[in-house]
Short mmCIF file of C-alpha atoms in Angstrom, two decimals:
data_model
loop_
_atom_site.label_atom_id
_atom_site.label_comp_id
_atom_site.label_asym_id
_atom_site.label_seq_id
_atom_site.Cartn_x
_atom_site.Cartn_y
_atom_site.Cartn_z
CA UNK A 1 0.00 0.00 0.00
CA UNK A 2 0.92 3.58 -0.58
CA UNK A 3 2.05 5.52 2.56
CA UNK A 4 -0.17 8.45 2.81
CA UNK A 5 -1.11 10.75 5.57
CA UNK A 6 -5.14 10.90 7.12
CA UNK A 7 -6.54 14.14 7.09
CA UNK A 8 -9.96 14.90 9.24
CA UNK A 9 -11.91 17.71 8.08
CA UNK A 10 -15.12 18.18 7.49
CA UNK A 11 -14.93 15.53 4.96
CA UNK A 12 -12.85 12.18 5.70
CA UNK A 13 -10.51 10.69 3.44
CA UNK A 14 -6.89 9.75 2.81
CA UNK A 15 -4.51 11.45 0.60
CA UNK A 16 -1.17 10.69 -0.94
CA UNK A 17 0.21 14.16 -0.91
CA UNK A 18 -0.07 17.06 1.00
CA UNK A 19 0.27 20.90 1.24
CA UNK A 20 -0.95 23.15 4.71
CA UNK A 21 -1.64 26.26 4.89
CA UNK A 22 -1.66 28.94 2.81
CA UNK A 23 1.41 27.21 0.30
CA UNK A 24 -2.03 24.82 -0.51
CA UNK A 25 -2.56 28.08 -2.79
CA UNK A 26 1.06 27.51 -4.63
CA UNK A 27 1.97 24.14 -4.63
CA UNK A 28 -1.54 21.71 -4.87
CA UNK A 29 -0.82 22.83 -8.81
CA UNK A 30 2.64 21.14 -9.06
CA UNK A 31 1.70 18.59 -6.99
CA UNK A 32 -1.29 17.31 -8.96
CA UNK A 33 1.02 17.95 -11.85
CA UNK A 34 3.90 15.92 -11.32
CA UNK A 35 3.07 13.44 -8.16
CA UNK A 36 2.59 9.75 -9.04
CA UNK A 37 2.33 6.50 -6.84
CA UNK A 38 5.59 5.57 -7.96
CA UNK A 39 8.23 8.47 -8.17
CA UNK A 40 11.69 7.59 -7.61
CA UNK A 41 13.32 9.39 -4.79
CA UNK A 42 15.31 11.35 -7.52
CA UNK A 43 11.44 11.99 -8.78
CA UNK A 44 10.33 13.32 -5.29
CA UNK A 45 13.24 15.88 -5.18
CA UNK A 46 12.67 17.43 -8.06
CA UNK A 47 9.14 18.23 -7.33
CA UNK A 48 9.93 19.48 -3.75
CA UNK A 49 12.70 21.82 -5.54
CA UNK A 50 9.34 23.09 -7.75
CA UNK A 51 8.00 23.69 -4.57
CA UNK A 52 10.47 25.23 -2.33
CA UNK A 53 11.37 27.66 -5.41
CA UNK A 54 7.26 28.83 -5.89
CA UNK A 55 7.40 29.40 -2.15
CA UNK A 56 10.31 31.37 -2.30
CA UNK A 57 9.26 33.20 -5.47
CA UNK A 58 5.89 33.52 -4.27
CA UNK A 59 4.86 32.85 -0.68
CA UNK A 60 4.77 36.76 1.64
CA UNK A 61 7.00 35.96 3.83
CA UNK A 62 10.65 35.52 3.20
CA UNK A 63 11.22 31.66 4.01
CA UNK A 64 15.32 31.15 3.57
CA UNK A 65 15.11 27.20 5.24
CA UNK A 66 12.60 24.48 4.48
CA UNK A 67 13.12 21.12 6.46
CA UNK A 68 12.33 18.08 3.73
CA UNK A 69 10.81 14.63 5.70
CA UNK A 70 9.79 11.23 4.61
CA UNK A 71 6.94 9.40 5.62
CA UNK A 72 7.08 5.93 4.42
CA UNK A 73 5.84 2.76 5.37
CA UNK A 74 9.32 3.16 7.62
CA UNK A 75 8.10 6.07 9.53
CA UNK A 76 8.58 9.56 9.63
CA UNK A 77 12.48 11.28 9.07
CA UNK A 78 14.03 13.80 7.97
CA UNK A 79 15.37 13.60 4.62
CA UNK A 80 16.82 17.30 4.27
CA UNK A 81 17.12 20.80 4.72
CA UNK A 82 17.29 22.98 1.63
CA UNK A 83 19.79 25.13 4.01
CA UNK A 84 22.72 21.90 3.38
CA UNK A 85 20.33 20.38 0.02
CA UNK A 86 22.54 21.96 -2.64
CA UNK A 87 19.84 20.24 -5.18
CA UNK A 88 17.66 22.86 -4.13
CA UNK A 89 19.35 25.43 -5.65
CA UNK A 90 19.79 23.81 -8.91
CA UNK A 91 16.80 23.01 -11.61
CA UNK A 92 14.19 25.32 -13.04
#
């Protein structure tokens, strides 16, 4: 089965990926553009370097440091920072 995380609103259901907040107004775009059920890791950092660059371009408040975790079937862990994630800088 695919990890995902439960969400309890006023409707109940289960979804793979997720944005909070007001970045739900940025990113649910590139997420429901370029998520699958079976990206690659390599897959899953380009789209959060899409995402961290819209915030940054985008998002009112200046946010210099994003903290990147995994939840898998093995838990919850931190993956990376884009402080130390060189990636995150690269790509368009």
């Amino acid at each position: 089965p695919i990890p995902c995380v439960p969400w309890q609103s006023q409707t109940s259901g289960q979804y793979q990926r997720r944005v909070h907040g007001y970045a739900q107004y940025f990113l649910s775009s590139i997420l429901d553009r370029h998520w699958k059920p079976d990206l690659s890791r390599e897959e899953a950092k380009h789209i959060v370097e899409l995402c961290i660059n819209e915030m940054r371009k985008r998002f009112l408040v200046s946010m210099p440091n994003f903290i990147v975790k995994i939840a898998d079937s093995e838990g919850v862990r931190e993956f990376g920072s884009s402080k130390d994630w060189s990636k995150f800088q690269a790509s368009s």
